[in-house]
Amino acid sequence: MRNRCTVTFPALFLAILVASPLLAQPANDECAGAIVALTGLNSTDTTLATTSADIYDDTLCPGTFLGGMNQDVWFSWTAPAAGFVTVATCDPAGFDTDVVMYDGSCGALNQVGCDGDSGTVAGCQGFDSLMLAVPVTNATDYLIRIGGW
């Protein structure tokens, strides 16, 4: 499943791209295996990912059609400054994404943002996710969970 996720922070850009299928579950299949997302384009594959049991609250993103977070993968990202971050996914081929963002640590997650289908990224299929202006704290680690509906 091919997908791009963009996280912007003032002048920063972070993107996560879901690429071609692998033969095993991805290393970031569960929260404890979250891989570092750098500002810029990052790639991963959700094809063989499993669905994590970690909870999320879809009432925190009403009207965005947050689905089941199926076949999710995890990223960690550290805010370079206090402010707001935008996280967006895009898949021109039609993969319906869900995104949830947390602070805290695995086993003690605190949801700070989520989105299902409210993306408006140019060139995307309409089932992309867009979290706008999520408040972040300087040097705080965040976990970004990307799954499918």
Short mmCIF file of N, CA, C and O in Angstrom, two decimals:
data_model
loop_
_atom_site.label_atom_id
_atom_site.label_comp_id
_atom_site.label_asym_id
_atom_site.label_seq_id
_atom_site.Cartn_x
_atom_site.Cartn_y
_atom_site.Cartn_z
N MET A 1 0.84 -1.16 0.00
CA MET A 1 0.00 0.00 0.00
C MET A 1 0.89 1.23 0.00
O MET A 1 1.73 1.38 0.86
N ARG A 2 0.70 2.08 -0.94
CA ARG A 2 1.56 3.25 -1.10
C ARG A 2 0.89 4.45 -0.44
O ARG A 2 -0.26 4.74 -0.69
N ASN A 3 1.64 5.13 0.39
CA ASN A 3 1.06 6.23 1.13
C ASN A 3 2.14 7.23 1.50
O ASN A 3 3.25 6.85 1.77
N ARG A 4 1.80 8.49 1.51
CA ARG A 4 2.71 9.53 1.97
C ARG A 4 2.10 10.20 3.17
O ARG A 4 0.92 10.53 3.16
N CYS A 5 2.89 10.42 4.19
CA CYS A 5 2.44 11.15 5.36
C CYS A 5 3.35 12.35 5.52
O CYS A 5 4.56 12.21 5.52
N THR A 6 2.76 13.49 5.64
CA THR A 6 3.54 14.71 5.79
C THR A 6 3.27 15.32 7.15
O THR A 6 2.14 15.47 7.55
N VAL A 7 4.34 15.65 7.84
CA VAL A 7 4.23 16.35 9.11
C VAL A 7 4.96 17.66 8.92
O VAL A 7 6.13 17.67 8.58
N THR A 8 4.26 18.76 9.10
CA THR A 8 4.92 20.05 8.95
C THR A 8 4.95 20.77 10.28
O THR A 8 4.03 20.70 11.07
N PHE A 9 6.03 21.44 10.51
CA PHE A 9 6.23 22.20 11.72
C PHE A 9 6.89 23.49 11.30
O PHE A 9 7.97 23.44 10.72
N PRO A 10 6.29 24.64 11.55
CA PRO A 10 6.61 25.88 10.89
C PRO A 10 7.23 25.70 9.51
O PRO A 10 6.53 25.52 8.56
N ALA A 11 8.52 25.66 9.40
CA ALA A 11 9.15 25.53 8.10
C ALA A 11 9.69 24.12 7.88
O ALA A 11 10.45 23.87 6.98
N LEU A 12 9.27 23.18 8.72
CA LEU A 12 9.78 21.81 8.62
C LEU A 12 8.79 20.94 7.86
O LEU A 12 7.62 21.21 7.82
N PHE A 13 9.29 19.87 7.32
CA PHE A 13 8.48 18.96 6.53
C PHE A 13 8.84 17.53 6.90
O PHE A 13 10.01 17.17 6.89
N LEU A 14 7.88 16.71 7.24
CA LEU A 14 8.09 15.31 7.54
C LEU A 14 7.08 14.53 6.74
O LEU A 14 5.89 14.83 6.77
N ALA A 15 7.53 13.57 6.01
CA ALA A 15 6.60 12.77 5.21
C ALA A 15 6.90 11.30 5.45
O ALA A 15 8.04 10.90 5.59
N ILE A 16 5.84 10.51 5.46
CA ILE A 16 5.98 9.08 5.61
C ILE A 16 5.32 8.45 4.38
O ILE A 16 4.18 8.74 4.08
N LEU A 17 6.04 7.62 3.69
CA LEU A 17 5.57 7.02 2.45
C LEU A 17 5.46 5.53 2.64
O LEU A 17 6.42 4.88 3.00
N VAL A 18 4.26 4.99 2.44
CA VAL A 18 4.08 3.55 2.51
C VAL A 18 4.39 3.01 1.12
O VAL A 18 3.77 3.40 0.15
N ALA A 19 5.37 2.12 1.04
CA ALA A 19 5.88 1.66 -0.24
C ALA A 19 5.47 0.22 -0.53
O ALA A 19 4.52 -0.29 0.01
N SER A 20 6.23 -0.46 -1.36
CA SER A 20 5.89 -1.80 -1.82
C SER A 20 5.93 -2.83 -0.70
O SER A 20 6.60 -2.66 0.31
N PRO A 21 5.21 -3.96 -0.89
CA PRO A 21 5.12 -4.98 0.15
C PRO A 21 6.47 -5.59 0.51
O PRO A 21 7.34 -5.76 -0.33
N LEU A 22 6.61 -5.95 1.79
CA LEU A 22 7.77 -6.66 2.28
C LEU A 22 7.36 -8.09 2.56
O LEU A 22 6.18 -8.43 2.52
N LEU A 23 8.31 -8.95 2.91
CA LEU A 23 8.00 -10.34 3.18
C LEU A 23 7.77 -10.64 4.65
O LEU A 23 7.44 -11.75 5.00
N ALA A 24 7.94 -9.67 5.53
CA ALA A 24 7.74 -9.87 6.96
C ALA A 24 7.09 -8.63 7.53
O ALA A 24 7.02 -7.59 6.89
N GLN A 25 6.60 -8.78 8.78
CA GLN A 25 6.02 -7.61 9.43
C GLN A 25 7.08 -6.53 9.54
O GLN A 25 8.25 -6.81 9.78
N PRO A 26 6.67 -5.28 9.36
CA PRO A 26 7.65 -4.19 9.47
C PRO A 26 8.17 -4.06 10.90
O PRO A 26 7.49 -4.42 11.86
N ALA A 27 9.37 -3.54 11.04
CA ALA A 27 9.99 -3.37 12.36
C ALA A 27 9.15 -2.48 13.26
O ALA A 27 9.14 -2.64 14.48
N ASN A 28 8.42 -1.53 12.68
CA ASN A 28 7.60 -0.60 13.45
C ASN A 28 6.13 -1.02 13.52
O ASN A 28 5.23 -0.22 13.62
N ASP A 29 5.92 -2.34 13.53
CA ASP A 29 4.57 -2.90 13.58
C ASP A 29 3.85 -2.59 14.89
O ASP A 29 2.63 -2.48 14.92
N GLU A 30 4.60 -2.45 15.97
CA GLU A 30 4.01 -2.14 17.28
C GLU A 30 4.67 -0.90 17.86
O GLU A 30 5.76 -0.50 17.44
N CYS A 31 4.05 -0.29 18.85
CA CYS A 31 4.53 0.93 19.47
C CYS A 31 5.99 0.81 19.92
O CYS A 31 6.80 1.70 19.66
N ALA A 32 6.34 -0.29 20.55
CA ALA A 32 7.69 -0.47 21.08
C ALA A 32 8.74 -0.47 19.96
O ALA A 32 9.91 -0.22 20.22
N GLY A 33 8.34 -0.73 18.74
CA GLY A 33 9.28 -0.75 17.61
C GLY A 33 9.22 0.51 16.76
O GLY A 33 9.73 0.51 15.64
N ALA A 34 8.60 1.56 17.27
CA ALA A 34 8.45 2.81 16.49
C ALA A 34 9.81 3.24 15.93
O ALA A 34 10.81 3.21 16.64
N ILE A 35 9.81 3.61 14.67
CA ILE A 35 11.05 4.09 14.05
C ILE A 35 11.01 5.61 13.99
O ILE A 35 9.94 6.22 13.93
N VAL A 36 12.18 6.19 14.00
CA VAL A 36 12.29 7.65 14.01
C VAL A 36 11.83 8.21 12.67
O VAL A 36 12.29 7.77 11.61
N ALA A 37 10.93 9.16 12.73
CA ALA A 37 10.51 9.91 11.55
C ALA A 37 11.28 11.21 11.55
O ALA A 37 11.25 11.96 12.53
N LEU A 38 12.01 11.44 10.50
CA LEU A 38 12.79 12.67 10.38
C LEU A 38 12.00 13.70 9.59
O LEU A 38 11.10 13.35 8.83
N THR A 39 12.36 14.93 9.73
CA THR A 39 11.74 15.97 8.92
C THR A 39 12.11 15.69 7.48
O THR A 39 13.29 15.54 7.15
N GLY A 40 11.12 15.55 6.63
CA GLY A 40 11.34 15.16 5.24
C GLY A 40 10.56 13.89 4.92
O GLY A 40 9.66 13.51 5.65
N LEU A 41 10.91 13.25 3.86
CA LEU A 41 10.20 12.06 3.39
C LEU A 41 10.72 10.81 4.09
O LEU A 41 11.92 10.59 4.15
N ASN A 42 9.82 10.02 4.62
CA ASN A 42 10.13 8.75 5.26
C ASN A 42 9.27 7.69 4.58
O ASN A 42 8.15 7.97 4.17
N SER A 43 9.76 6.47 4.47
CA SER A 43 8.94 5.45 3.82
C SER A 43 8.78 4.23 4.72
O SER A 43 9.61 3.95 5.58
N THR A 44 7.68 3.53 4.51
CA THR A 44 7.38 2.29 5.23
C THR A 44 6.35 1.52 4.43
O THR A 44 5.90 1.96 3.38
N ASP A 45 5.96 0.39 4.94
CA ASP A 45 4.99 -0.47 4.28
C ASP A 45 4.05 -1.04 5.31
O ASP A 45 4.50 -1.60 6.32
N THR A 46 2.75 -0.93 5.10
CA THR A 46 1.77 -1.46 6.04
C THR A 46 1.17 -2.78 5.57
O THR A 46 0.32 -3.34 6.26
N THR A 47 1.59 -3.27 4.44
CA THR A 47 0.97 -4.46 3.84
C THR A 47 0.92 -5.64 4.80
O THR A 47 -0.10 -6.29 4.94
N LEU A 48 2.01 -5.96 5.47
CA LEU A 48 2.05 -7.11 6.38
C LEU A 48 2.00 -6.71 7.84
O LEU A 48 2.23 -7.53 8.73
N ALA A 49 1.68 -5.46 8.11
CA ALA A 49 1.57 -5.00 9.50
C ALA A 49 0.33 -5.61 10.14
O ALA A 49 -0.65 -5.93 9.47
N THR A 50 0.39 -5.77 11.46
CA THR A 50 -0.76 -6.25 12.20
C THR A 50 -1.48 -5.05 12.81
O THR A 50 -0.98 -3.93 12.78
N THR A 51 -2.65 -5.28 13.35
CA THR A 51 -3.41 -4.21 13.99
C THR A 51 -3.07 -4.19 15.48
O THR A 51 -3.28 -5.17 16.19
N SER A 52 -2.53 -3.08 15.94
CA SER A 52 -2.13 -2.94 17.35
C SER A 52 -3.35 -2.87 18.26
O SER A 52 -4.40 -2.36 17.87
N ALA A 53 -3.17 -3.34 19.47
CA ALA A 53 -4.25 -3.32 20.47
C ALA A 53 -4.33 -2.00 21.22
O ALA A 53 -5.27 -1.79 21.99
N ASP A 54 -3.38 -1.09 21.00
CA ASP A 54 -3.37 0.18 21.71
C ASP A 54 -4.66 0.96 21.45
O ASP A 54 -5.15 0.99 20.32
N ILE A 55 -5.16 1.60 22.49
CA ILE A 55 -6.43 2.30 22.38
C ILE A 55 -6.26 3.67 21.72
O ILE A 55 -5.18 4.25 21.71
N TYR A 56 -7.36 4.17 21.19
CA TYR A 56 -7.45 5.53 20.67
C TYR A 56 -8.89 5.97 20.84
O TYR A 56 -9.79 5.14 21.01
N ASP A 57 -9.11 7.26 20.82
CA ASP A 57 -10.43 7.82 21.05
C ASP A 57 -10.87 8.62 19.83
O ASP A 57 -10.39 9.73 19.61
N ASP A 58 -11.77 8.05 19.05
CA ASP A 58 -12.21 8.73 17.83
C ASP A 58 -13.09 9.94 18.12
O ASP A 58 -13.31 10.78 17.25
N THR A 59 -13.56 10.11 19.38
CA THR A 59 -14.36 11.29 19.70
C THR A 59 -13.49 12.55 19.72
O THR A 59 -14.02 13.66 19.72
N LEU A 60 -12.16 12.39 19.74
CA LEU A 60 -11.27 13.55 19.72
C LEU A 60 -11.09 14.10 18.31
O LEU A 60 -10.45 15.15 18.13
N CYS A 61 -11.62 13.41 17.32
CA CYS A 61 -11.55 13.92 15.94
C CYS A 61 -12.90 13.67 15.25
O CYS A 61 -12.98 12.95 14.27
N PRO A 62 -13.96 14.30 15.77
CA PRO A 62 -15.30 14.07 15.23
C PRO A 62 -15.42 14.48 13.77
O PRO A 62 -14.80 15.44 13.32
N GLY A 63 -16.19 13.70 13.04
CA GLY A 63 -16.47 14.02 11.64
C GLY A 63 -15.36 13.66 10.68
O GLY A 63 -15.46 13.94 9.49
N THR A 64 -14.29 13.02 11.16
CA THR A 64 -13.18 12.68 10.26
C THR A 64 -13.21 11.22 9.84
O THR A 64 -12.34 10.79 9.11
N PHE A 65 -14.16 10.46 10.33
CA PHE A 65 -14.32 9.06 9.95
C PHE A 65 -13.09 8.23 10.29
O PHE A 65 -12.63 7.42 9.49
N LEU A 66 -12.54 8.45 11.49
CA LEU A 66 -11.42 7.62 11.94
C LEU A 66 -11.92 6.20 12.01
O LEU A 66 -12.92 5.90 12.65
N GLY A 67 -11.24 5.31 11.32
CA GLY A 67 -11.68 3.92 11.23
C GLY A 67 -11.05 3.02 12.27
O GLY A 67 -10.87 3.42 13.42
N GLY A 68 -10.65 1.84 11.86
CA GLY A 68 -10.17 0.82 12.78
C GLY A 68 -8.69 0.81 13.05
O GLY A 68 -8.21 -0.07 13.75
N MET A 69 -7.93 1.74 12.47
CA MET A 69 -6.48 1.73 12.62
C MET A 69 -5.91 0.36 12.28
O MET A 69 -5.04 -0.18 12.95
N ASN A 70 -6.42 -0.24 11.21
CA ASN A 70 -6.00 -1.56 10.80
C ASN A 70 -4.62 -1.55 10.18
O ASN A 70 -4.24 -0.59 9.52
N GLN A 71 -3.89 -2.63 10.39
CA GLN A 71 -2.54 -2.79 9.83
C GLN A 71 -1.71 -1.54 10.05
O GLN A 71 -1.16 -0.96 9.13
N ASP A 72 -1.60 -1.13 11.31
CA ASP A 72 -0.92 0.12 11.65
C ASP A 72 0.58 -0.04 11.84
O ASP A 72 1.07 -1.12 12.15
N VAL A 73 1.29 1.06 11.64
CA VAL A 73 2.72 1.14 11.88
C VAL A 73 2.97 2.39 12.73
O VAL A 73 2.14 3.30 12.78
N TRP A 74 4.12 2.43 13.39
CA TRP A 74 4.42 3.46 14.39
C TRP A 74 5.70 4.20 14.05
O TRP A 74 6.68 3.60 13.62
N PHE A 75 5.68 5.51 14.32
CA PHE A 75 6.84 6.37 14.15
C PHE A 75 7.01 7.20 15.42
O PHE A 75 6.03 7.53 16.09
N SER A 76 8.24 7.56 15.72
CA SER A 76 8.49 8.51 16.80
C SER A 76 9.05 9.78 16.17
O SER A 76 9.77 9.72 15.18
N TRP A 77 8.68 10.90 16.74
CA TRP A 77 9.12 12.20 16.23
C TRP A 77 9.31 13.12 17.42
O TRP A 77 8.49 13.16 18.34
N THR A 78 10.40 13.86 17.43
CA THR A 78 10.69 14.80 18.51
C THR A 78 10.50 16.21 18.00
O THR A 78 11.09 16.60 16.98
N ALA A 79 9.67 16.98 18.69
CA ALA A 79 9.40 18.36 18.28
C ALA A 79 10.67 19.19 18.43
O ALA A 79 11.27 19.22 19.50
N PRO A 80 11.07 19.90 17.37
CA PRO A 80 12.29 20.71 17.44
C PRO A 80 12.09 22.05 18.16
O PRO A 80 13.06 22.73 18.47
N ALA A 81 10.84 22.41 18.42
CA ALA A 81 10.51 23.67 19.10
C ALA A 81 9.05 23.59 19.54
O ALA A 81 8.30 22.74 19.08
N ALA A 82 8.66 24.47 20.41
CA ALA A 82 7.25 24.56 20.80
C ALA A 82 6.47 25.20 19.66
O ALA A 82 6.98 26.08 18.96
N GLY A 83 5.25 24.77 19.46
CA GLY A 83 4.43 25.34 18.40
C GLY A 83 3.33 24.38 18.00
O GLY A 83 2.73 23.73 18.85
N PHE A 84 3.10 24.28 16.71
CA PHE A 84 2.05 23.43 16.18
C PHE A 84 2.62 22.59 15.05
O PHE A 84 3.46 23.05 14.29
N VAL A 85 2.12 21.37 14.92
CA VAL A 85 2.57 20.47 13.86
C VAL A 85 1.35 20.03 13.06
O VAL A 85 0.24 19.93 13.59
N THR A 86 1.55 19.82 11.78
CA THR A 86 0.51 19.29 10.90
C THR A 86 0.98 17.94 10.37
O THR A 86 2.12 17.83 9.92
N VAL A 87 0.13 16.95 10.47
CA VAL A 87 0.44 15.61 9.97
C VAL A 87 -0.57 15.29 8.88
O VAL A 87 -1.78 15.41 9.10
N ALA A 88 -0.09 14.88 7.73
CA ALA A 88 -0.97 14.55 6.62
C ALA A 88 -0.50 13.29 5.93
O ALA A 88 0.70 13.03 5.83
N THR A 89 -1.44 12.48 5.46
CA THR A 89 -1.12 11.32 4.65
C THR A 89 -1.69 11.54 3.26
O THR A 89 -2.65 12.28 3.07
N CYS A 90 -1.10 10.87 2.30
CA CYS A 90 -1.60 10.97 0.93
C CYS A 90 -1.28 9.69 0.20
O CYS A 90 -0.15 9.21 0.24
N ASP A 91 -2.27 9.15 -0.47
CA ASP A 91 -2.06 7.99 -1.31
C ASP A 91 -2.88 8.17 -2.58
O ASP A 91 -4.09 8.05 -2.55
N PRO A 92 -2.24 8.51 -3.67
CA PRO A 92 -2.99 8.72 -4.90
C PRO A 92 -3.68 7.47 -5.41
O PRO A 92 -4.61 7.55 -6.20
N ALA A 93 -3.28 6.27 -4.93
CA ALA A 93 -3.87 5.02 -5.41
C ALA A 93 -5.13 4.62 -4.66
O ALA A 93 -5.85 3.75 -5.11
N GLY A 94 -5.41 5.21 -3.50
CA GLY A 94 -6.66 4.93 -2.84
C GLY A 94 -6.60 4.29 -1.46
O GLY A 94 -7.61 3.88 -0.94
N PHE A 95 -5.44 4.17 -0.83
CA PHE A 95 -5.36 3.59 0.52
C PHE A 95 -5.99 4.57 1.51
O PHE A 95 -5.59 5.72 1.60
N ASP A 96 -7.00 4.12 2.24
CA ASP A 96 -7.75 4.93 3.19
C ASP A 96 -7.02 4.93 4.53
O ASP A 96 -7.02 3.94 5.25
N THR A 97 -6.38 6.05 4.87
CA THR A 97 -5.54 6.11 6.06
C THR A 97 -6.25 6.67 7.28
O THR A 97 -7.21 7.43 7.17
N ASP A 98 -5.73 6.28 8.43
CA ASP A 98 -6.09 6.83 9.73
C ASP A 98 -4.79 7.21 10.41
O ASP A 98 -3.79 6.51 10.27
N VAL A 99 -4.80 8.31 11.17
CA VAL A 99 -3.60 8.74 11.89
C VAL A 99 -4.00 9.13 13.31
O VAL A 99 -5.00 9.82 13.53
N VAL A 100 -3.20 8.66 14.28
CA VAL A 100 -3.36 9.05 15.66
C VAL A 100 -1.99 9.45 16.18
O VAL A 100 -0.99 8.81 15.87
N MET A 101 -1.94 10.53 16.94
CA MET A 101 -0.68 11.02 17.49
C MET A 101 -0.79 11.05 19.01
O MET A 101 -1.82 11.43 19.56
N TYR A 102 0.29 10.61 19.66
CA TYR A 102 0.33 10.53 21.12
C TYR A 102 1.58 11.20 21.66
O TYR A 102 2.60 11.26 20.99
N ASP A 103 1.51 11.64 22.92
CA ASP A 103 2.72 11.88 23.69
C ASP A 103 2.72 10.80 24.77
O ASP A 103 1.81 9.98 24.83
N GLY A 104 3.73 10.77 25.60
CA GLY A 104 3.85 9.68 26.56
C GLY A 104 4.68 8.56 25.98
O GLY A 104 5.40 8.74 24.99
N SER A 105 4.57 7.40 26.57
CA SER A 105 5.35 6.26 26.11
C SER A 105 4.43 5.06 25.90
O SER A 105 3.29 5.06 26.34
N CYS A 106 4.95 4.06 25.22
CA CYS A 106 4.17 2.85 24.99
C CYS A 106 3.68 2.31 26.33
O CYS A 106 4.44 2.26 27.29
N GLY A 107 2.43 1.97 26.40
CA GLY A 107 1.84 1.51 27.65
C GLY A 107 1.27 2.65 28.48
O GLY A 107 0.50 2.42 29.41
N ALA A 108 1.64 3.88 28.17
CA ALA A 108 1.14 5.06 28.88
C ALA A 108 0.91 6.17 27.86
O ALA A 108 1.38 7.29 28.01
N LEU A 109 0.18 5.85 26.80
CA LEU A 109 -0.05 6.78 25.70
C LEU A 109 -1.10 7.81 26.06
O LEU A 109 -2.12 7.50 26.67
N ASN A 110 -0.87 9.05 25.63
CA ASN A 110 -1.82 10.14 25.80
C ASN A 110 -2.11 10.71 24.40
O ASN A 110 -1.24 11.32 23.79
N GLN A 111 -3.30 10.47 23.93
CA GLN A 111 -3.65 10.90 22.57
C GLN A 111 -3.74 12.42 22.49
O GLN A 111 -4.42 13.05 23.29
N VAL A 112 -3.04 13.00 21.51
CA VAL A 112 -3.06 14.45 21.33
C VAL A 112 -3.66 14.88 20.00
O VAL A 112 -3.91 16.07 19.79
N GLY A 113 -3.91 13.94 19.10
CA GLY A 113 -4.50 14.27 17.81
C GLY A 113 -4.90 13.03 17.06
O GLY A 113 -4.41 11.93 17.34
N CYS A 114 -5.83 13.18 16.10
CA CYS A 114 -6.24 12.06 15.27
C CYS A 114 -6.98 12.58 14.04
O CYS A 114 -7.45 13.72 14.01
N ASP A 115 -7.07 11.74 13.03
CA ASP A 115 -7.83 12.09 11.83
C ASP A 115 -8.08 10.84 11.00
O ASP A 115 -7.29 9.89 11.01
N GLY A 116 -9.20 10.86 10.30
CA GLY A 116 -9.56 9.79 9.39
C GLY A 116 -9.51 10.29 7.97
O GLY A 116 -8.49 10.19 7.31
N ASP A 117 -10.57 10.89 7.50
CA ASP A 117 -10.68 11.25 6.08
C ASP A 117 -10.85 12.74 5.82
O ASP A 117 -11.55 13.13 4.90
N SER A 118 -10.23 13.59 6.59
CA SER A 118 -10.47 15.01 6.33
C SER A 118 -9.34 15.67 5.56
O SER A 118 -9.26 16.88 5.50
N GLY A 119 -8.48 14.88 4.97
CA GLY A 119 -7.35 15.43 4.24
C GLY A 119 -7.77 16.22 3.01
O GLY A 119 -8.80 15.95 2.40
N THR A 120 -6.98 17.20 2.70
CA THR A 120 -7.23 18.02 1.52
C THR A 120 -5.93 18.24 0.76
O THR A 120 -5.74 19.26 0.11
N VAL A 121 -5.02 17.28 0.87
CA VAL A 121 -3.73 17.40 0.23
C VAL A 121 -3.90 17.27 -1.29
O VAL A 121 -4.54 16.33 -1.76
N ALA A 122 -3.36 18.20 -2.04
CA ALA A 122 -3.50 18.19 -3.51
C ALA A 122 -2.96 16.89 -4.08
O ALA A 122 -1.92 16.40 -3.69
N GLY A 123 -3.71 16.29 -5.00
CA GLY A 123 -3.29 15.07 -5.66
C GLY A 123 -3.62 13.80 -4.91
O GLY A 123 -3.26 12.71 -5.34
N CYS A 124 -4.31 13.91 -3.77
CA CYS A 124 -4.65 12.73 -2.98
C CYS A 124 -6.06 12.25 -3.34
O CYS A 124 -6.84 12.99 -3.93
N GLN A 125 -6.37 11.06 -2.92
CA GLN A 125 -7.60 10.40 -3.35
C GLN A 125 -8.83 10.77 -2.54
O GLN A 125 -9.91 10.35 -2.87
N GLY A 126 -8.70 11.52 -1.46
CA GLY A 126 -9.86 11.92 -0.67
C GLY A 126 -10.04 11.13 0.61
O GLY A 126 -10.85 11.49 1.44
N PHE A 127 -9.32 10.03 0.77
CA PHE A 127 -9.37 9.27 2.01
C PHE A 127 -8.09 9.48 2.80
O PHE A 127 -7.73 8.68 3.65
N ASP A 128 -7.40 10.56 2.49
CA ASP A 128 -6.17 10.87 3.20
C ASP A 128 -6.51 11.53 4.54
O ASP A 128 -7.63 11.95 4.77
N SER A 129 -5.54 11.57 5.42
CA SER A 129 -5.74 12.12 6.76
C SER A 129 -4.96 13.41 6.92
O SER A 129 -3.86 13.55 6.38
N LEU A 130 -5.52 14.33 7.68
CA LEU A 130 -4.89 15.62 7.89
C LEU A 130 -5.16 16.11 9.31
O LEU A 130 -6.30 16.41 9.66
N MET A 131 -4.12 16.15 10.13
CA MET A 131 -4.23 16.74 11.47
C MET A 131 -3.57 18.10 11.38
O MET A 131 -2.37 18.20 11.15
N LEU A 132 -4.36 19.14 11.55
CA LEU A 132 -3.85 20.51 11.45
C LEU A 132 -3.55 21.09 12.83
O LEU A 132 -4.33 20.94 13.76
N ALA A 133 -2.43 21.75 12.94
CA ALA A 133 -2.07 22.56 14.11
C ALA A 133 -2.20 21.82 15.44
O ALA A 133 -2.82 22.30 16.37
N VAL A 134 -1.59 20.65 15.53
CA VAL A 134 -1.55 19.92 16.79
C VAL A 134 -0.48 20.60 17.66
O VAL A 134 0.67 20.72 17.24
N PRO A 135 -0.83 21.05 18.87
CA PRO A 135 0.16 21.72 19.71
C PRO A 135 1.25 20.74 20.15
O PRO A 135 0.96 19.61 20.55
N VAL A 136 2.50 21.17 20.06
CA VAL A 136 3.64 20.35 20.49
C VAL A 136 4.56 21.18 21.38
O VAL A 136 4.59 22.40 21.30
N THR A 137 5.30 20.47 22.21
CA THR A 137 6.22 21.09 23.16
C THR A 137 7.65 20.80 22.74
O THR A 137 7.97 19.67 22.33
N ASN A 138 8.51 21.78 22.86
CA ASN A 138 9.91 21.65 22.49
C ASN A 138 10.55 20.41 23.12
O ASN A 138 10.37 20.14 24.31
N ALA A 139 11.27 19.64 22.32
CA ALA A 139 12.04 18.46 22.73
C ALA A 139 11.18 17.32 23.28
O ALA A 139 11.71 16.40 23.89
N THR A 140 9.88 17.36 23.06
CA THR A 140 9.00 16.29 23.50
C THR A 140 8.91 15.24 22.40
O THR A 140 8.80 15.56 21.22
N ASP A 141 8.94 13.97 22.81
CA ASP A 141 8.80 12.86 21.87
C ASP A 141 7.32 12.56 21.65
O ASP A 141 6.55 12.51 22.62
N TYR A 142 6.96 12.35 20.41
CA TYR A 142 5.59 12.01 20.04
C TYR A 142 5.60 10.71 19.26
O TYR A 142 6.57 10.40 18.57
N LEU A 143 4.53 9.95 19.39
CA LEU A 143 4.36 8.72 18.63
C LEU A 143 3.25 8.95 17.61
O LEU A 143 2.17 9.46 17.96
N ILE A 144 3.52 8.62 16.38
CA ILE A 144 2.56 8.78 15.29
C ILE A 144 2.21 7.39 14.78
O ILE A 144 3.08 6.62 14.38
N ARG A 145 0.93 7.09 14.81
CA ARG A 145 0.42 5.77 14.43
C ARG A 145 -0.38 5.93 13.14
O ARG A 145 -1.31 6.73 13.08
N ILE A 146 0.00 5.18 12.11
CA ILE A 146 -0.68 5.26 10.83
C ILE A 146 -1.25 3.89 10.50
O ILE A 146 -0.53 2.89 10.49
N GLY A 147 -2.54 3.85 10.27
CA GLY A 147 -3.20 2.60 9.92
C GLY A 147 -4.20 2.83 8.80
O GLY A 147 -4.27 3.92 8.22
N GLY A 148 -4.96 1.83 8.53
CA GLY A 148 -5.96 1.92 7.47
C GLY A 148 -7.36 1.73 8.02
O GLY A 148 -7.57 1.18 9.10
N TRP A 149 -8.33 2.19 7.25
CA TRP A 149 -9.72 2.06 7.66
C TRP A 149 -10.14 0.64 7.43
O TRP A 149 -10.66 -0.06 8.13
#
